[in-house]
Tab-separated table of C-alpha atoms in Angstrom:
chain	number	residue	atom	x	y	z
A	1	MET	CA	0.000	0.000	0.000
A	2	GLN	CA	0.954	3.612	-0.417
A	3	PRO	CA	1.824	4.804	3.115
A	4	LYS	CA	-0.185	7.669	4.598
A	5	LEU	CA	0.795	10.042	7.381
A	6	ILE	CA	-0.708	12.944	9.292
A	7	ILE	CA	0.683	14.766	12.348
A	8	HIS	CA	-0.464	17.597	14.586
A	9	GLY	CA	1.164	20.074	16.948
A	10	GLY	CA	-1.935	21.190	18.834
A	11	ALA	CA	-4.945	23.421	18.279
A	12	GLY	CA	-5.962	26.865	19.405
A	13	SER	CA	-6.056	30.478	18.323
A	14	SER	CA	-5.010	31.868	14.971
A	15	LEU	CA	-1.366	32.110	14.039
A	16	LYS	CA	0.008	35.614	13.656
A	17	SER	CA	0.659	36.620	10.071
A	18	LYS	CA	2.118	34.602	7.226
A	19	GLY	CA	5.434	34.527	9.068
A	20	GLY	CA	3.971	32.622	11.986
A	21	VAL	CA	2.362	30.132	9.614
A	22	GLU	CA	5.632	29.514	7.795
A	23	ILE	CA	7.587	28.945	10.997
A	24	ILE	CA	5.162	26.274	12.211
A	25	ARG	CA	4.914	24.818	8.700
A	26	ARG	CA	8.683	24.312	8.536
A	27	SER	CA	8.636	22.498	11.873
A	28	LEU	CA	5.800	20.189	10.835
A	29	TYR	CA	7.104	19.509	7.322
A	30	ALA	CA	10.557	18.555	8.606
A	31	VAL	CA	8.916	15.851	10.709
A	32	ILE	CA	6.577	14.752	7.914
A	33	GLU	CA	9.439	14.278	5.449
A	34	GLU	CA	11.609	12.258	7.830
A	35	VAL	CA	8.820	10.012	9.072
A	36	TYR	CA	7.344	9.438	5.622
A	37	ALA	CA	10.744	8.372	4.306
A	38	LEU	CA	10.797	5.719	7.046
A	39	LEU	CA	7.322	4.512	6.071
A	40	ARG	CA	8.215	4.438	2.385
A	41	ALA	CA	11.218	2.249	3.234
A	42	GLY	CA	8.830	-0.334	4.681
A	43	ALA	CA	8.889	0.459	8.402
A	44	ALA	CA	5.999	-0.616	10.608
A	45	ALA	CA	3.403	2.014	11.458
A	46	THR	CA	4.295	1.808	15.163
A	47	ASP	CA	7.944	2.603	14.420
A	48	ALA	CA	6.876	5.612	12.371
A	49	ILE	CA	4.665	6.792	15.223
A	50	VAL	CA	7.498	6.594	17.744
A	51	LEU	CA	9.890	8.499	15.470
A	52	GLY	CA	7.309	11.171	14.670
A	53	CYS	CA	6.443	11.707	18.315
A	54	GLN	CA	10.130	11.834	19.273
A	55	LEU	CA	10.800	14.530	16.677
A	56	LEU	CA	7.813	16.585	17.801
A	57	GLU	CA	8.730	16.094	21.467
A	58	ASP	CA	12.206	17.445	20.641
A	59	ASP	CA	10.828	20.619	19.006
A	60	PRO	CA	10.582	23.218	21.795
A	61	ARG	CA	7.795	25.033	19.961
A	62	PHE	CA	5.355	22.284	20.848
A	63	ASN	CA	3.942	21.364	24.243
A	64	ALA	CA	5.350	17.841	24.537
A	65	GLY	CA	8.772	16.683	25.702
A	66	THR	CA	11.152	19.648	25.480
A	67	GLY	CA	9.017	22.765	25.713
A	68	SER	CA	6.321	21.234	27.898
A	69	VAL	CA	4.278	23.584	30.047
A	70	LEU	CA	4.558	23.800	33.826
A	71	GLN	CA	1.806	22.717	36.173
A	72	SER	CA	0.561	24.863	39.063
A	73	ASP	CA	3.436	23.822	41.335
A	74	GLY	CA	6.054	24.707	38.709
A	75	GLN	CA	6.816	21.103	37.730
A	76	ILE	CA	6.689	19.465	34.304
A	77	ARG	CA	4.607	16.303	34.098
A	78	MET	CA	4.083	14.698	30.704
A	79	SER	CA	1.751	12.046	29.358
A	80	ALA	CA	1.875	9.952	26.189
A	81	SER	CA	0.273	6.890	24.649
A	82	LEU	CA	0.700	4.591	21.677
A	83	MET	CA	-1.910	2.333	20.093
A	84	ASP	CA	-1.181	-0.388	17.566
A	85	GLY	CA	-4.284	-0.816	15.417
A	86	SER	CA	-3.283	-4.255	14.147
A	87	TYR	CA	-3.397	-5.724	17.643
A	88	GLN	CA	-5.789	-3.092	19.063
A	89	ARG	CA	-3.260	-2.620	21.862
A	90	PHE	CA	-3.013	0.580	23.926
A	91	SER	CA	-0.114	1.598	26.207
A	92	GLY	CA	0.864	4.817	27.916
A	93	VAL	CA	2.323	6.839	30.759
A	94	ILE	CA	0.648	9.508	32.865
A	95	ASN	CA	2.364	12.506	34.496
A	96	VAL	CA	5.934	11.319	34.007
A	97	SER	CA	8.870	13.662	34.664
A	98	ARG	CA	12.571	13.879	33.788
A	99	VAL	CA	12.369	12.064	30.435
A	100	GLN	CA	13.162	13.356	26.954
A	101	HIS	CA	10.689	11.167	25.065
A	102	PRO	CA	7.580	10.042	26.948
A	103	ILE	CA	6.534	8.139	23.805
A	104	ASP	CA	9.493	5.785	24.362
A	105	LEU	CA	7.970	4.633	27.634
A	106	ALA	CA	4.576	4.124	26.017
A	107	SER	CA	6.254	2.103	23.263
A	108	ASN	CA	8.160	-0.037	25.744
A	109	LEU	CA	4.913	-0.853	27.549
A	110	GLN	CA	3.331	-2.296	24.382
A	111	THR	CA	4.656	-5.748	25.322
A	112	SER	CA	4.097	-5.400	29.074
A	113	ALA	CA	1.365	-7.075	31.109
A	114	ASP	CA	0.786	-3.659	32.735
A	115	ARG	CA	0.399	-1.240	29.869
A	116	VAL	CA	-0.533	2.103	31.470
A	117	LEU	CA	1.606	3.510	34.297
A	118	SER	CA	1.159	6.652	36.367
A	119	ASP	CA	3.903	8.899	37.749
A	120	TYR	CA	5.570	6.566	40.268
A	121	GLY	CA	5.353	3.517	38.050
A	122	ALA	CA	6.640	5.439	35.058
A	123	ALA	CA	9.582	6.737	37.105
A	124	GLU	CA	10.432	3.185	38.138
A	125	LEU	CA	10.257	2.082	34.492
A	126	LEU	CA	12.696	4.865	33.602
A	127	ARG	CA	15.144	3.461	36.111
A	128	GLU	CA	14.667	-0.098	34.893
A	129	LEU	CA	15.343	0.942	31.307
A	130	GLN	CA	18.344	3.030	32.426
A	131	ILE	CA	17.074	6.009	30.442
A	132	PRO	CA	19.089	9.119	31.390
A	133	SER	CA	17.346	11.834	33.371
A	134	TYR	CA	16.381	14.812	31.205
A	135	ASP	CA	15.276	18.383	31.927
A	136	ALA	CA	12.503	19.369	29.485
A	137	LEU	CA	12.240	22.946	30.766
A	138	ILE	CA	12.812	25.859	28.403
A	139	GLU	CA	13.167	29.498	29.469
A	140	LEU	CA	9.971	30.726	27.827
A	141	ARG	CA	7.839	28.174	29.673
A	142	LEU	CA	9.476	29.150	32.961
A	143	GLN	CA	8.792	32.836	32.344
A	144	GLU	CA	5.228	32.000	31.312
A	145	TRP	CA	4.689	30.219	34.629
A	146	LEU	CA	6.350	32.993	36.669
A	147	GLN	CA	4.070	35.552	35.049
A	148	GLU	CA	0.994	33.487	35.747
A	149	ARG	CA	2.046	32.992	39.364
A	150	GLU	CA	2.171	36.773	39.765
A	151	ASP	CA	-1.333	36.955	38.273
A	152	ASN	CA	-2.536	34.207	40.646
A	153	PHE	CA	-2.974	31.767	37.742
A	154	GLU	CA	-5.860	33.620	36.115
A	155	LYS	CA	-5.372	31.776	32.828
A	156	LYS	CA	-6.959	28.379	32.370
A	157	MET	CA	-3.954	27.008	30.489
A	158	ALA	CA	-0.629	27.840	28.867
A	159	GLY	CA	0.012	28.648	25.212
A	160	VAL	CA	-0.125	25.975	22.544
A	161	VAL	CA	3.111	27.188	20.933
A	162	ALA	CA	6.120	28.227	22.987
A	163	GLU	CA	6.673	31.469	21.075
A	164	LYS	CA	4.346	34.310	21.985
A	165	GLU	CA	4.944	36.139	18.721
A	166	LEU	CA	3.463	33.288	16.681
A	167	VAL	CA	-0.112	33.213	17.977
A	168	GLU	CA	-2.854	35.808	18.330
A	169	SER	CA	-3.603	34.882	21.943
A	170	SER	CA	-1.759	32.297	24.007
A	171	ASN	CA	-4.829	32.222	26.252
A	172	ALA	CA	-6.592	30.105	23.630
A	173	GLY	CA	-3.971	27.452	22.977
A	174	ARG	CA	-4.114	23.719	23.605
A	175	GLY	CA	-0.808	21.960	23.349
A	176	THR	CA	-0.515	18.349	22.286
A	177	ILE	CA	1.345	16.507	19.540
A	178	GLY	CA	0.081	13.485	17.655
A	179	VAL	CA	0.986	11.170	14.780
A	180	VAL	CA	-1.228	8.800	12.765
A	181	ALA	CA	0.242	6.429	10.179
A	182	LEU	CA	-0.731	3.726	7.690
A	183	ASP	CA	2.224	1.597	6.570
A	184	THR	CA	2.946	-0.376	3.387
A	185	GLN	CA	1.383	-3.492	4.932
A	186	GLY	CA	-1.879	-1.676	5.640
A	187	ARG	CA	-1.266	-1.460	9.389
A	188	LEU	CA	-2.546	1.547	11.337
A	189	ALA	CA	-1.079	3.083	14.476
A	190	VAL	CA	-1.375	6.306	16.465
A	191	GLY	CA	0.577	8.142	19.151
A	192	THR	CA	-0.171	11.252	21.209
A	193	SER	CA	2.030	13.143	23.685
A	194	THR	CA	1.556	16.262	25.813
A	195	GLY	CA	2.900	18.349	28.645
A	196	GLY	CA	-0.663	18.987	29.832
A	197	LYS	CA	-2.616	22.220	29.663
A	198	GLY	CA	-0.382	24.199	32.003
A	199	PHE	CA	-1.049	25.675	35.467
A	200	GLU	CA	-3.377	22.742	36.210
A	201	ARG	CA	-4.078	21.074	39.540
A	202	ILE	CA	-1.413	18.510	40.514
A	203	GLY	CA	-2.536	15.039	39.498
A	204	ARG	CA	-4.790	16.113	36.640
A	205	VAL	CA	-4.831	13.443	33.914
A	206	SER	CA	-4.797	14.359	30.236
A	207	ASP	CA	-6.820	12.677	27.494
A	208	SER	CA	-3.535	11.979	25.679
A	209	ALA	CA	-2.902	8.948	27.876
A	210	MET	CA	-6.460	7.665	27.457
A	211	PRO	CA	-8.232	5.926	24.573
A	212	ALA	CA	-10.563	8.976	24.520
A	213	GLY	CA	-7.775	10.989	22.902
A	214	ASN	CA	-5.706	8.313	21.165
A	215	TYR	CA	-7.296	5.247	19.597
A	216	ALA	CA	-6.711	2.797	16.744
A	217	THR	CA	-8.050	-0.465	15.347
A	218	ALA	CA	-7.540	-2.212	12.011
A	219	HIS	CA	-10.251	0.100	10.607
A	220	ALA	CA	-9.092	3.597	11.622
A	221	ALA	CA	-6.743	5.560	13.881
A	222	VAL	CA	-7.347	8.948	15.541
A	223	SER	CA	-5.251	11.385	17.593
A	224	CYS	CA	-6.981	14.269	19.380
A	225	THR	CA	-5.933	17.669	20.650
A	226	GLY	CA	-7.688	20.482	22.470
A	227	ILE	CA	-9.260	20.717	25.908
A	228	GLY	CA	-8.636	17.289	27.399
A	229	GLU	CA	-11.797	17.325	29.483
A	230	ASP	CA	-13.868	18.090	26.366
A	231	ILE	CA	-12.213	15.235	24.470
A	232	ILE	CA	-12.882	12.859	27.365
A	233	ASP	CA	-16.517	13.953	27.619
A	234	GLU	CA	-17.000	13.280	23.888
A	235	CYS	CA	-14.881	10.098	23.999
A	236	LEU	CA	-13.842	11.495	20.639
A	237	ALA	CA	-11.214	9.148	19.205
A	238	PRO	CA	-13.131	5.895	19.877
A	239	ARG	CA	-16.377	7.501	18.699
A	240	ILE	CA	-14.871	8.233	15.298
A	241	VAL	CA	-13.182	4.821	15.033
A	242	VAL	CA	-16.338	2.912	16.001
A	243	ARG	CA	-18.351	4.774	13.382
A	244	VAL	CA	-15.817	3.801	10.719
A	245	THR	CA	-15.886	0.206	11.977
A	246	ASP	CA	-19.684	0.234	11.677
A	247	GLY	CA	-19.449	1.172	8.017
A	248	LEU	CA	-19.348	4.964	7.784
A	249	ALA	CA	-16.762	6.598	5.551
A	250	LEU	CA	-14.065	8.331	7.578
A	251	SER	CA	-15.195	11.734	6.305
A	252	GLU	CA	-18.770	11.093	7.474
A	253	ALA	CA	-17.639	9.686	10.821
A	254	MET	CA	-15.577	12.824	11.409
A	255	GLN	CA	-18.407	15.123	10.332
A	256	ARG	CA	-20.959	13.505	12.641
A	257	SER	CA	-18.583	13.478	15.581
A	258	PHE	CA	-17.516	17.092	15.180
A	259	THR	CA	-21.079	18.280	14.607
A	260	GLU	CA	-21.990	16.701	17.937
A	261	ALA	CA	-18.930	18.203	19.635
A	262	PHE	CA	-19.764	21.642	18.236
A	263	LYS	CA	-23.343	21.404	19.539
A	264	HIS	CA	-21.921	20.503	22.941
A	265	ARG	CA	-19.656	23.580	22.749
A	266	ARG	CA	-16.467	21.550	22.954
A	267	ASP	CA	-13.032	22.930	22.113
A	268	LEU	CA	-10.991	20.271	20.328
A	269	GLY	CA	-9.430	18.902	17.152
A	270	ALA	CA	-8.448	15.542	15.670
A	271	ILE	CA	-6.514	13.895	12.856
A	272	ALA	CA	-7.345	10.476	11.381
A	273	ILE	CA	-6.521	7.836	8.776
A	274	ASP	CA	-8.613	4.795	7.838
A	275	ALA	CA	-7.648	1.409	6.386
A	276	THR	CA	-8.332	2.579	2.819
A	277	GLY	CA	-5.763	5.353	3.190
A	278	ALA	CA	-8.250	8.203	3.538
A	279	ILE	CA	-6.930	11.099	5.635
A	280	ALA	CA	-9.225	13.454	7.546
A	281	TRP	CA	-9.066	16.175	10.156
A	282	GLY	CA	-11.467	18.298	12.174
A	283	LYS	CA	-11.609	21.149	14.664
A	284	THR	CA	-13.979	23.275	16.686
A	285	SER	CA	-11.112	25.619	17.671
A	286	GLU	CA	-9.854	28.414	15.426
A	287	VAL	CA	-6.785	26.605	14.146
A	288	LEU	CA	-5.494	23.043	13.907
A	289	LEU	CA	-1.711	22.754	13.545
A	290	ALA	CA	-1.544	19.668	11.313
A	291	ALA	CA	0.347	18.468	8.240
A	292	TYR	CA	-0.017	15.347	6.097
A	293	HIS	CA	1.685	13.273	3.388
A	294	THR	CA	-0.401	11.252	0.919
A	295	GLY	CA	2.499	9.842	-1.085
A	296	GLU	CA	1.771	12.289	-3.895
A	297	GLN	CA	1.532	15.528	-1.974
A	298	VAL	CA	2.361	17.209	1.304
A	299	GLY	CA	-0.202	19.596	2.743
A	300	ASP	CA	-1.321	21.214	5.979
A	301	THR	CA	-4.253	22.755	7.830
A	302	LEU	CA	-2.507	25.877	9.116
A	303	GLU	CA	-4.561	28.306	7.041
A	304	TRP	CA	-7.822	26.365	7.285
A	305	ILE	CA	-9.951	28.933	9.128
A	306	GLY	CA	-13.400	28.596	7.580
A	307	ASP	CA	-16.639	27.552	9.221
A	308	GLU	CA	-16.356	23.918	8.124
A	309	LEU	CA	-15.752	21.545	11.005
A	310	THR	CA	-13.971	18.813	9.018
A	311	SER	CA	-11.994	18.221	5.834
A	312	TYR	CA	-10.194	15.338	4.156
A	313	CYS	CA	-8.014	14.210	1.292
């Protein structure tokens, strides 16, 4: 099969000017090109997911891995999950600290009897795997937290992109990264990683480490971004996948799901691929930071700002 790939770097408010769009586009396209080359060479979808998430976690512009936001106590706690559609197997870590690539832990847990670990368990796994301790903090995120502390944490969350000059209002950003892939053998997989929403209560759990925000079967795979609580309330990723499994085209499954989410006044986005190779995306927020590779073309959603809730290729 012709491999298919779509990635996202979060959702939120409009990007500032053409310059802001181009900066984010370069970041996303660099990842798309490297990961698609791996898929084209015959790599498994799960391997492509891990690489894509690692690259996005390493980009300090995005709220995952390096560049993650700080929680209310000034600490970074990250969550990530991986789902292999071929085996319908989910694994993940919740609120892990001091690791460069949370997706690596989720990947390692794919073959474990215990496939989702919280903070203490994830820290113990880090030690078992002898993964070096890593500081994901960047200066802008620290300053963002210090400012919010002075303002008594009036904002609900931190900015989606770690560069204030790139977005219209960092008050409307939701930071998550995600990768969905279909490989040459027709296997689907998905991965999602986040630093959380920023300034949140200690112990808050993101949708990124739940099937609600990251789900795949042999029929379809979906990664979500946006307000985690909204995604959980909609159970968005499984809802889309189940509709595809029941016979709806991916485009129709996305449209129905996002129409419902819009009626419920949710704030979220999602990217998806089905077993036929169809690629789709949706949002109720202003902007979805996503890019895709069909094998023939590379495109993105950065300037998709109309009233339509979903689109596809």
